[in-house]
């Protein structure tokens, strides 16, 4: 390895870079698409990917989508979600917008201070006779308290839906993450561990719900003679699926490269007072989606924002996922009526988090250099 240095990177270093197959392998699949002239509507690339994902994720009822948010919206419609949905404010905008776009009202629960996922105790306090569902997000790929949330869902007869945009391939013990709750959404956006450029999937427990989901994502068309429900167009194209069929073959090597980067950061950044490494969640197989540290806001020279801004001077573009909180968006200020939004832990956490560059094509030297720069900024 070359000598460590504190100089700025020549080229920008982003929070993530997409896994990319050999162009010739993608071209081979594109040639097939060209020869067939089939670009969408459950073509062969789509069907191959659906079967591969069934096997990889160990699931039965999976539907592929043009993006993760479409998949989440479809879950809402398939379950006819209305009234209030209890959700974390510490997530990407798309999670909460999916609730709103379906005509339901998001109600914000607080999060656990360690896992940074929705806190079942806070959820329990927010259940009313209008509540129909809980929407949990496995933030950074750390699993929610799936058992605690299921107990609440069972107690009040609520649907339990998970946003697993960050948790592709995640397991709790030997159970796939999508075996919990009624439905689980995955995102296959270019910024995700496994991706199809844009794309996503929905895994559901019941075959009947899968039928409703398939209908909804194809305009409600049952067959040439019958349209049985109002639906939209959520279909994954052949071009997207072909990329997924290439990428799935490189997944294990991407994961092993990310594991090396994770180990470098965890070793280099441990023991810094005021810096917290990602939580180690026991009995979980990591999804390796993000590497997120937390910085206590102690002074002008020791805070998340200070580190974030200083890193830019070195051409390092870390990201503040998830700041601001969804509950602070202008469009969600009036939603909860007289009920005050009470999410103090989420407020604190969102001001501390910083996702570091984390992807397989980041070199180990670069990860070491980024660590050195972080240590320098925080201790100078
Ligand atoms: N739920 C959760 C919890 C989510 O995190 C997301 C998406 C969703 C739901 C919705 O799923 P999708 O409908 O998107 O499938 C990015 C992604 O656009 C978004 O998918 C993701 N979460 C979110 C956490 O991150 P931005 O606005 O930060 O993306 P952007 O364009 O700034 O990209 C970040 C960096 O990645 C860039 O600085 C460079 C790199 N990049 C990005 C793209 C798109 C590349 O190197 N190549 C690329 O093609 O939202």
Short mmCIF file of C-alpha atoms and ligand atoms in Angstrom, two decimals:
data_model
loop_
_atom_site.label_atom_id
_atom_site.label_comp_id
_atom_site.label_asym_id
_atom_site.label_seq_id
_atom_site.Cartn_x
_atom_site.Cartn_y
_atom_site.Cartn_z
CA UNK A 1 0.00 0.00 0.00
CA UNK A 2 1.21 3.52 -0.74
CA UNK A 3 2.07 6.02 1.98
CA UNK A 4 -0.87 7.72 3.66
CA UNK A 5 -1.36 11.39 2.98
CA UNK A 6 -3.64 14.25 3.87
CA UNK A 7 -3.89 15.81 0.45
CA UNK A 8 -7.18 16.43 -1.32
CA UNK A 9 -8.35 13.82 -3.79
CA UNK A 10 -7.84 14.76 -7.43
CA UNK A 11 -11.27 13.49 -8.45
CA UNK A 12 -14.43 13.80 -6.33
CA UNK A 13 -15.10 10.89 -4.00
CA UNK A 14 -18.84 10.36 -3.67
CA UNK A 15 -20.87 8.59 -1.00
CA UNK A 16 -21.42 5.75 -3.42
CA UNK A 17 -20.65 4.52 -6.91
CA UNK A 18 -22.76 1.93 -8.68
CA UNK A 19 -21.59 -1.62 -9.17
CA UNK A 20 -20.94 -1.97 -12.91
CA UNK A 21 -20.74 -5.19 -14.89
CA UNK A 22 -18.37 -5.65 -17.84
CA UNK A 23 -19.92 -3.61 -20.66
CA UNK A 24 -19.55 -6.58 -23.02
CA UNK A 25 -21.74 -8.71 -20.72
CA UNK A 26 -24.45 -6.04 -20.67
CA UNK A 27 -24.12 -5.64 -24.45
CA UNK A 28 -24.73 -9.35 -24.93
CA UNK A 29 -28.02 -9.05 -23.06
CA UNK A 30 -28.91 -5.86 -24.95
CA UNK A 31 -28.35 -7.70 -28.23
CA UNK A 32 -30.90 -10.28 -27.11
CA UNK A 33 -33.38 -7.51 -26.38
CA UNK A 34 -32.71 -5.96 -29.80
CA UNK A 35 -33.18 -9.28 -31.57
CA UNK A 36 -36.43 -9.99 -29.77
CA UNK A 37 -37.78 -6.44 -29.96
CA UNK A 38 -39.30 -6.93 -26.51
CA UNK A 39 -38.60 -4.03 -24.16
CA UNK A 40 -41.20 -4.42 -21.43
CA UNK A 41 -44.28 -6.24 -20.07
CA UNK A 42 -42.73 -9.30 -18.42
CA UNK A 43 -40.17 -10.16 -21.10
CA UNK A 44 -37.48 -12.83 -20.70
CA UNK A 45 -34.94 -10.60 -18.90
CA UNK A 46 -37.62 -9.62 -16.38
CA UNK A 47 -38.58 -13.24 -15.79
CA UNK A 48 -34.98 -14.41 -15.41
CA UNK A 49 -34.35 -11.69 -12.82
CA UNK A 50 -37.56 -12.45 -10.95
CA UNK A 51 -36.52 -16.11 -10.65
CA UNK A 52 -32.94 -15.26 -9.62
CA UNK A 53 -34.23 -12.89 -6.94
CA UNK A 54 -36.70 -15.48 -5.66
CA UNK A 55 -33.76 -17.76 -5.11
CA UNK A 56 -31.30 -15.17 -3.80
CA UNK A 57 -33.77 -13.59 -1.37
CA UNK A 58 -35.45 -16.93 -0.58
CA UNK A 59 -38.95 -15.59 -1.26
CA UNK A 60 -42.06 -16.81 -3.02
CA UNK A 61 -44.19 -13.78 -3.89
CA UNK A 62 -42.02 -11.10 -5.46
CA UNK A 63 -43.01 -8.43 -8.00
CA UNK A 64 -40.45 -6.30 -9.83
CA UNK A 65 -40.95 -2.56 -10.26
CA UNK A 66 -39.56 0.44 -12.13
CA UNK A 67 -38.37 1.85 -8.78
CA UNK A 68 -38.65 1.25 -5.05
CA UNK A 69 -41.17 3.99 -4.40
CA UNK A 70 -43.59 2.47 -6.94
CA UNK A 71 -43.26 -0.80 -5.06
CA UNK A 72 -44.09 0.91 -1.76
CA UNK A 73 -47.07 2.75 -3.23
CA UNK A 74 -48.33 -0.55 -4.64
CA UNK A 75 -48.15 -2.14 -1.20
CA UNK A 76 -50.26 0.71 0.19
CA UNK A 77 -52.88 0.25 -2.52
CA UNK A 78 -52.89 -3.55 -2.38
CA UNK A 79 -53.64 -3.40 1.36
CA UNK A 80 -56.10 -0.51 0.84
CA UNK A 81 -54.27 1.51 3.47
CA UNK A 82 -56.16 4.58 4.70
CA UNK A 83 -56.41 6.64 7.90
CA UNK A 84 -53.10 6.95 9.77
CA UNK A 85 -49.83 5.15 9.16
CA UNK A 86 -47.17 5.27 11.86
CA UNK A 87 -43.74 5.82 10.32
CA UNK A 88 -40.24 6.93 11.21
CA UNK A 89 -39.26 10.51 10.33
CA UNK A 90 -35.64 9.34 9.95
CA UNK A 91 -35.84 8.11 6.37
CA UNK A 92 -35.71 9.16 2.74
CA UNK A 93 -38.56 11.38 1.57
CA UNK A 94 -39.99 8.61 -0.65
CA UNK A 95 -40.99 6.46 2.33
CA UNK A 96 -43.31 9.06 3.80
CA UNK A 97 -44.54 10.44 0.48
CA UNK A 98 -45.74 6.93 -0.42
CA UNK A 99 -48.16 7.13 2.52
CA UNK A 100 -49.35 10.62 1.63
CA UNK A 101 -49.82 9.89 -2.08
CA UNK A 102 -52.15 7.03 -1.16
CA UNK A 103 -54.37 9.42 0.78
CA UNK A 104 -53.31 8.27 4.25
CA UNK A 105 -51.73 10.45 6.94
CA UNK A 106 -48.20 9.79 8.18
CA UNK A 107 -47.84 9.91 11.97
CA UNK A 108 -44.23 10.24 13.09
CA UNK A 109 -42.85 7.96 15.80
CA UNK A 110 -39.48 8.42 17.46
CA UNK A 111 -36.49 6.16 16.85
CA UNK A 112 -34.23 3.92 18.90
CA UNK A 113 -31.01 5.77 19.85
CA UNK A 114 -28.73 2.87 18.85
CA UNK A 115 -30.31 1.14 15.84
CA UNK A 116 -31.79 4.48 14.64
CA UNK A 117 -34.90 2.56 13.56
CA UNK A 118 -38.52 3.19 14.54
CA UNK A 119 -39.05 2.58 18.27
CA UNK A 120 -41.92 0.15 19.07
CA UNK A 121 -42.64 1.94 22.36
CA UNK A 122 -43.18 5.22 20.56
CA UNK A 123 -45.28 3.42 17.92
CA UNK A 124 -47.47 1.87 20.61
CA UNK A 125 -48.14 5.32 22.13
CA UNK A 126 -49.34 6.68 18.79
CA UNK A 127 -51.92 4.02 17.87
CA UNK A 128 -55.46 5.41 17.57
CA UNK A 129 -58.69 4.06 16.11
CA UNK A 130 -57.60 5.64 12.80
CA UNK A 131 -54.32 3.72 12.61
CA UNK A 132 -54.24 1.10 9.85
CA UNK A 133 -50.55 0.32 9.40
CA UNK A 134 -46.99 0.64 10.64
CA UNK A 135 -44.28 1.40 8.09
CA UNK A 136 -40.81 0.51 9.39
CA UNK A 137 -37.56 1.30 7.58
CA UNK A 138 -34.44 -0.84 8.01
CA UNK A 139 -32.21 2.25 8.00
CA UNK A 140 -28.68 1.71 6.59
CA UNK A 141 -29.60 -1.99 6.46
CA UNK A 142 -29.92 -2.41 10.24
CA UNK A 143 -33.07 -4.41 10.95
CA UNK A 144 -35.98 -2.83 12.82
CA UNK A 145 -37.21 -4.52 15.99
CA UNK A 146 -39.36 -6.74 13.78
CA UNK A 147 -40.71 -8.81 16.67
CA UNK A 148 -41.67 -5.79 18.77
CA UNK A 149 -43.42 -4.16 15.81
CA UNK A 150 -45.23 -7.38 14.91
CA UNK A 151 -46.57 -7.65 18.49
CA UNK A 152 -48.09 -4.16 18.18
CA UNK A 153 -49.49 -4.91 14.72
CA UNK A 154 -51.09 -8.09 16.07
CA UNK A 155 -52.45 -6.37 19.18
CA UNK A 156 -54.28 -3.69 17.16
CA UNK A 157 -54.91 -5.56 13.88
CA UNK A 158 -52.56 -3.36 11.84
CA UNK A 159 -50.66 -4.05 8.63
CA UNK A 160 -46.90 -4.13 9.04
CA UNK A 161 -44.98 -2.97 5.98
CA UNK A 162 -41.20 -2.64 5.73
CA UNK A 163 -39.09 -0.36 3.59
CA UNK A 164 -35.96 -2.42 3.01
CA UNK A 165 -34.46 -0.05 0.41
CA UNK A 166 -31.14 -0.41 2.29
CA UNK A 167 -31.46 -4.04 3.31
CA UNK A 168 -31.06 -6.16 0.18
CA UNK A 169 -29.98 -9.68 1.17
CA UNK A 170 -30.19 -8.88 4.86
CA UNK A 171 -30.93 -11.71 7.28
CA UNK A 172 -31.94 -11.87 10.92
CA UNK A 173 -30.41 -15.12 12.13
CA UNK A 174 -31.08 -17.35 9.13
CA UNK A 175 -34.35 -15.63 8.23
CA UNK A 176 -34.49 -13.36 5.19
CA UNK A 177 -35.51 -9.82 6.09
CA UNK A 178 -38.61 -10.03 3.88
CA UNK A 179 -40.02 -12.91 5.93
CA UNK A 180 -41.15 -10.33 8.52
CA UNK A 181 -44.33 -8.25 8.26
CA UNK A 182 -46.94 -8.33 5.51
CA UNK A 183 -44.83 -6.76 2.78
CA UNK A 184 -41.25 -5.65 2.17
CA UNK A 185 -39.99 -3.21 -0.43
CA UNK A 186 -36.49 -3.26 -1.94
CA UNK A 187 -34.93 -0.45 -3.97
CA UNK A 188 -32.69 -1.26 -6.92
CA UNK A 189 -31.68 2.37 -7.53
CA UNK A 190 -28.15 2.94 -8.89
CA UNK A 191 -27.07 4.01 -5.39
CA UNK A 192 -28.07 0.65 -3.89
CA UNK A 193 -25.90 -2.42 -3.28
CA UNK A 194 -27.78 -4.45 -5.92
CA UNK A 195 -29.20 -2.27 -8.66
CA UNK A 196 -30.92 -2.13 -12.02
CA UNK A 197 -30.18 1.58 -12.61
CA UNK A 198 -33.68 2.44 -11.41
CA UNK A 199 -35.81 -0.37 -10.04
CA UNK A 200 -37.31 -2.07 -7.06
CA UNK A 201 -39.30 -5.02 -5.81
CA UNK A 202 -42.11 -5.86 -3.45
CA UNK A 203 -42.22 -9.12 -1.51
CA UNK A 204 -45.56 -10.05 0.05
CA UNK A 205 -46.69 -12.89 2.27
CA UNK A 206 -49.94 -13.74 0.55
CA UNK A 207 -50.39 -14.91 -3.06
CA UNK A 208 -53.72 -13.01 -3.21
CA UNK A 209 -51.96 -9.75 -2.35
CA UNK A 210 -49.30 -10.53 -4.97
CA UNK A 211 -52.13 -10.78 -7.54
CA UNK A 212 -53.49 -7.40 -6.43
CA UNK A 213 -49.97 -5.92 -6.66
CA UNK A 214 -49.42 -7.33 -10.17
CA UNK A 215 -52.76 -5.90 -11.28
CA UNK A 216 -52.03 -2.51 -9.75
CA UNK A 217 -48.60 -2.20 -11.36
CA UNK A 218 -50.09 -2.90 -14.82
CA UNK A 219 -52.94 -0.36 -14.99
CA UNK A 220 -55.41 -2.78 -13.36
CA UNK A 221 -55.51 -4.79 -16.62
CA UNK A 222 -56.73 -8.35 -15.98
CA UNK A 223 -56.71 -9.35 -19.65
CA UNK A 224 -57.48 -7.87 -23.05
CA UNK A 225 -61.19 -7.74 -22.26
CA UNK A 226 -61.19 -6.70 -18.63
CA UNK A 227 -59.79 -3.93 -16.41
CA UNK A 228 -60.77 -4.71 -12.85
CA UNK A 229 -59.07 -2.03 -10.75
CA UNK A 230 -57.58 1.44 -11.01
CA UNK A 231 -53.84 0.92 -11.37
CA UNK A 232 -50.70 2.63 -12.57
CA UNK A 233 -47.60 1.71 -14.54
CA UNK A 234 -44.95 0.36 -12.19
CA UNK A 235 -43.36 -2.21 -14.50
CA UNK A 236 -39.64 -2.91 -14.70
CA UNK A 237 -38.31 -2.70 -18.27
CA UNK A 238 -36.13 -5.28 -20.03
CA UNK A 239 -33.20 -2.80 -20.12
CA UNK A 240 -33.38 -2.48 -16.32
CA UNK A 241 -33.79 -6.21 -15.76
CA UNK A 242 -30.84 -7.00 -18.08
CA UNK A 243 -28.58 -4.80 -15.92
CA UNK A 244 -29.84 -6.62 -12.84
CA UNK A 245 -29.12 -9.98 -14.47
CA UNK A 246 -25.51 -8.86 -14.99
CA UNK A 247 -25.12 -7.27 -11.57
CA UNK A 248 -26.45 -10.20 -9.59
CA UNK A 249 -23.46 -12.25 -10.77
CA UNK A 250 -21.05 -9.70 -9.24
CA UNK A 251 -22.89 -9.26 -5.97
CA UNK A 252 -20.71 -11.48 -3.81
CA UNK A 253 -17.48 -9.84 -5.00
CA UNK A 254 -19.00 -6.36 -4.41
CA UNK A 255 -19.96 -7.44 -0.90
CA UNK A 256 -16.52 -8.75 -0.14
CA UNK A 257 -14.89 -5.50 -1.37
CA UNK A 258 -17.31 -3.49 0.78
CA UNK A 259 -16.51 -5.69 3.77
CA UNK A 260 -12.82 -4.75 3.40
CA UNK A 261 -13.70 -1.04 3.28
CA UNK A 262 -15.97 -1.45 6.31
CA UNK A 263 -13.16 -3.13 8.24
CA UNK A 264 -10.70 -0.35 7.37
CA UNK A 265 -13.07 2.40 8.54
CA UNK A 266 -14.02 0.50 11.70
CA UNK A 267 -10.39 -0.10 12.61
CA UNK A 268 -9.09 3.36 11.69
CA UNK A 269 -11.93 5.37 13.23
CA UNK A 270 -12.40 3.46 16.47
CA UNK A 271 -11.51 5.08 19.77
CA UNK A 272 -12.10 8.68 18.67
CA UNK A 273 -13.92 10.47 21.47
CA UNK A 274 -17.22 11.89 20.16
CA UNK A 275 -17.30 9.66 17.06
CA UNK A 276 -19.59 6.62 17.13
CA UNK A 277 -19.11 3.78 14.66
CA UNK A 278 -22.12 2.01 13.08
CA UNK A 279 -23.91 -0.22 15.59
CA UNK A 280 -23.07 -3.92 15.56
CA UNK A 281 -26.42 -5.66 15.39
CA UNK A 282 -26.07 -9.14 16.77
CA UNK A 283 -27.43 -12.11 14.83
CA UNK A 284 -27.79 -9.99 11.70
CA UNK A 285 -26.08 -10.55 8.38
CA UNK A 286 -25.05 -7.12 7.17
CA UNK A 287 -26.53 -5.65 3.99
CA UNK A 288 -23.37 -3.54 3.43
CA UNK A 289 -25.43 -0.67 2.04
CA UNK A 290 -24.08 2.36 3.93
CA UNK A 291 -21.27 3.08 6.40
CA UNK A 292 -22.67 5.74 8.69
CA UNK A 293 -20.77 7.35 11.58
CA UNK A 294 -22.16 9.72 14.17
CA UNK A 295 -20.40 12.86 15.38
CA UNK A 296 -21.41 14.58 18.61
CA UNK A 297 -22.05 18.27 18.14
CA UNK A 298 -19.55 19.61 20.67
CA UNK A 299 -18.26 22.86 19.19
CA UNK A 300 -17.80 24.77 15.94
CA UNK A 301 -14.73 22.62 15.26
CA UNK A 302 -16.19 19.31 16.35
CA UNK A 303 -19.53 18.59 14.80
CA UNK A 304 -21.11 16.63 11.98
CA UNK A 305 -21.58 19.75 9.87
CA UNK A 306 -17.99 20.84 10.44
CA UNK A 307 -16.70 17.44 9.32
CA UNK A 308 -19.09 17.35 6.34
CA UNK A 309 -17.98 20.82 5.17
CA UNK A 310 -14.27 20.19 5.76
CA UNK A 311 -14.37 16.89 3.87
CA UNK A 312 -15.62 18.76 0.81
CA UNK A 313 -12.34 20.70 0.79
CA UNK A 314 -10.60 17.37 0.30
CA UNK A 315 -13.00 16.52 -2.56
CA UNK A 316 -14.85 14.00 -0.35
CA UNK A 317 -18.64 14.19 -0.61
CA UNK A 318 -20.09 12.37 2.38
CA UNK A 319 -23.89 12.60 2.83
CA UNK A 320 -26.15 13.57 5.74
CA UNK A 321 -28.66 10.74 5.28
CA UNK A 322 -31.21 11.49 6.79
CA UNK A 323 -31.20 15.20 7.45
CA UNK A 324 -33.59 17.00 7.54
CA UNK A 325 -36.12 14.71 9.17
CA UNK A 326 -39.29 14.08 7.15
CA UNK A 327 -41.26 15.53 10.06
CA UNK A 328 -39.47 18.85 9.43
CA UNK A 329 -40.48 19.04 5.75
CA UNK A 330 -42.76 22.02 5.07
CA UNK A 331 -45.37 19.67 3.56
CA UNK A 332 -45.67 17.69 6.83
CA UNK A 333 -46.04 20.53 9.29
CA UNK A 334 -49.83 20.54 9.56
CA UNK A 335 -50.57 16.87 9.07
CA UNK A 336 -50.86 15.72 12.61
CA UNK A 337 -53.43 18.34 13.55
CA UNK A 338 -53.27 19.20 17.20
CA UNK A 339 -50.99 16.28 17.97
CA UNK A 340 -47.48 17.65 18.48
CA UNK A 341 -44.72 15.79 16.69
CA UNK A 342 -42.49 14.43 19.45
CA UNK A 343 -39.34 12.86 18.06
CA UNK A 344 -36.41 14.15 20.19
CA UNK A 345 -34.13 11.20 19.54
CA UNK A 346 -34.63 11.40 15.78
CA UNK A 347 -33.92 15.14 15.94
CA UNK A 348 -30.63 14.54 17.74
CA UNK A 349 -29.55 11.62 15.54
CA UNK A 350 -30.29 13.44 12.27
CA UNK A 351 -27.84 16.18 13.29
CA UNK A 352 -25.09 13.64 14.04
CA UNK A 353 -25.11 11.19 11.13
CA UNK A 354 -22.69 11.16 8.23
CA UNK A 355 -22.55 8.45 5.57
CA UNK A 356 -18.97 7.97 4.37
CA UNK A 357 -17.93 6.93 0.85
CA UNK A 358 -18.70 3.22 0.72
CA UNK A 359 -18.59 1.11 -2.42
CA UNK A 360 -16.64 -1.77 -3.89
CA UNK A 361 -14.60 0.29 -6.36
CA UNK A 362 -13.28 2.55 -3.58
CA UNK A 363 -9.67 1.46 -3.12
CA UNK A 364 -8.38 0.38 0.26
CA UNK A 365 -5.79 3.17 0.05
CA UNK A 366 -8.55 5.70 -0.52
CA UNK A 367 -10.46 4.38 2.51
CA UNK A 368 -7.29 4.71 4.59
CA UNK A 369 -6.71 8.24 3.32
CA UNK A 370 -10.33 9.23 4.04
CA UNK A 371 -9.93 7.86 7.59
CA UNK A 372 -6.70 9.82 8.09
CA UNK A 373 -8.35 13.01 6.87
CA UNK A 374 -11.34 12.49 9.20
CA UNK A 375 -9.02 11.93 12.18
CA UNK A 376 -7.03 15.05 11.25
CA UNK A 377 -10.15 17.24 10.91
CA UNK A 378 -11.60 16.07 14.22
CA UNK A 379 -8.42 16.37 16.24
CA UNK A 380 -6.63 19.42 14.84
N1 LIG B 1 -36.83 4.38 1.00
C1 LIG B 1 -35.57 4.62 1.37
C2 LIG B 1 -35.19 4.37 2.79
C3 LIG B 1 -34.62 5.09 0.45
O1 LIG B 1 -33.36 5.35 0.85
C4 LIG B 1 -35.02 5.30 -0.87
C5 LIG B 1 -34.09 5.82 -1.83
C6 LIG B 1 -36.36 5.01 -1.23
C7 LIG B 1 -37.24 4.56 -0.25
C8 LIG B 1 -36.86 5.15 -2.62
O2 LIG B 1 -36.33 4.14 -3.48
P1 LIG B 1 -36.22 4.46 -5.09
O3 LIG B 1 -37.59 4.89 -5.53
O4 LIG B 1 -35.19 5.51 -5.28
O5 LIG B 1 -35.83 3.13 -5.67
C9 LIG B 1 -30.33 8.81 -3.42
C10 LIG B 1 -31.18 7.92 -4.29
O6 LIG B 1 -31.68 8.62 -5.44
C11 LIG B 1 -32.32 7.29 -3.59
O7 LIG B 1 -32.71 6.16 -4.35
C12 LIG B 1 -31.90 6.81 -2.20
N2 LIG B 1 -32.98 6.27 -1.44
C13 LIG B 1 -31.28 7.96 -1.43
C14 LIG B 1 -30.84 7.57 -0.05
O8 LIG B 1 -30.14 8.38 -2.13
P2 LIG B 1 -29.79 11.33 -3.58
O9 LIG B 1 -30.61 12.52 -3.91
O10 LIG B 1 -28.89 11.40 -2.40
O11 LIG B 1 -28.95 10.83 -4.86
P3 LIG B 1 -27.73 11.49 -5.60
O12 LIG B 1 -28.10 11.62 -7.04
O13 LIG B 1 -27.27 12.72 -4.92
O14 LIG B 1 -26.64 10.35 -5.51
C15 LIG B 1 -25.73 10.21 -4.42
C16 LIG B 1 -24.36 9.96 -4.99
O15 LIG B 1 -24.33 8.71 -5.66
C17 LIG B 1 -23.89 10.97 -6.00
O16 LIG B 1 -23.20 12.00 -5.35
C18 LIG B 1 -22.98 10.19 -6.92
C19 LIG B 1 -23.47 8.77 -6.78
N3 LIG B 1 -24.20 8.32 -7.97
C20 LIG B 1 -25.56 8.54 -8.07
C21 LIG B 1 -26.25 8.09 -9.17
C22 LIG B 1 -27.74 8.32 -9.30
C23 LIG B 1 -23.53 7.67 -8.96
O17 LIG B 1 -22.30 7.49 -8.86
N4 LIG B 1 -24.21 7.22 -10.05
C24 LIG B 1 -25.54 7.40 -10.21
O18 LIG B 1 -26.13 6.95 -11.21
O19 LIG B 1 -30.80 10.13 -3.44
#
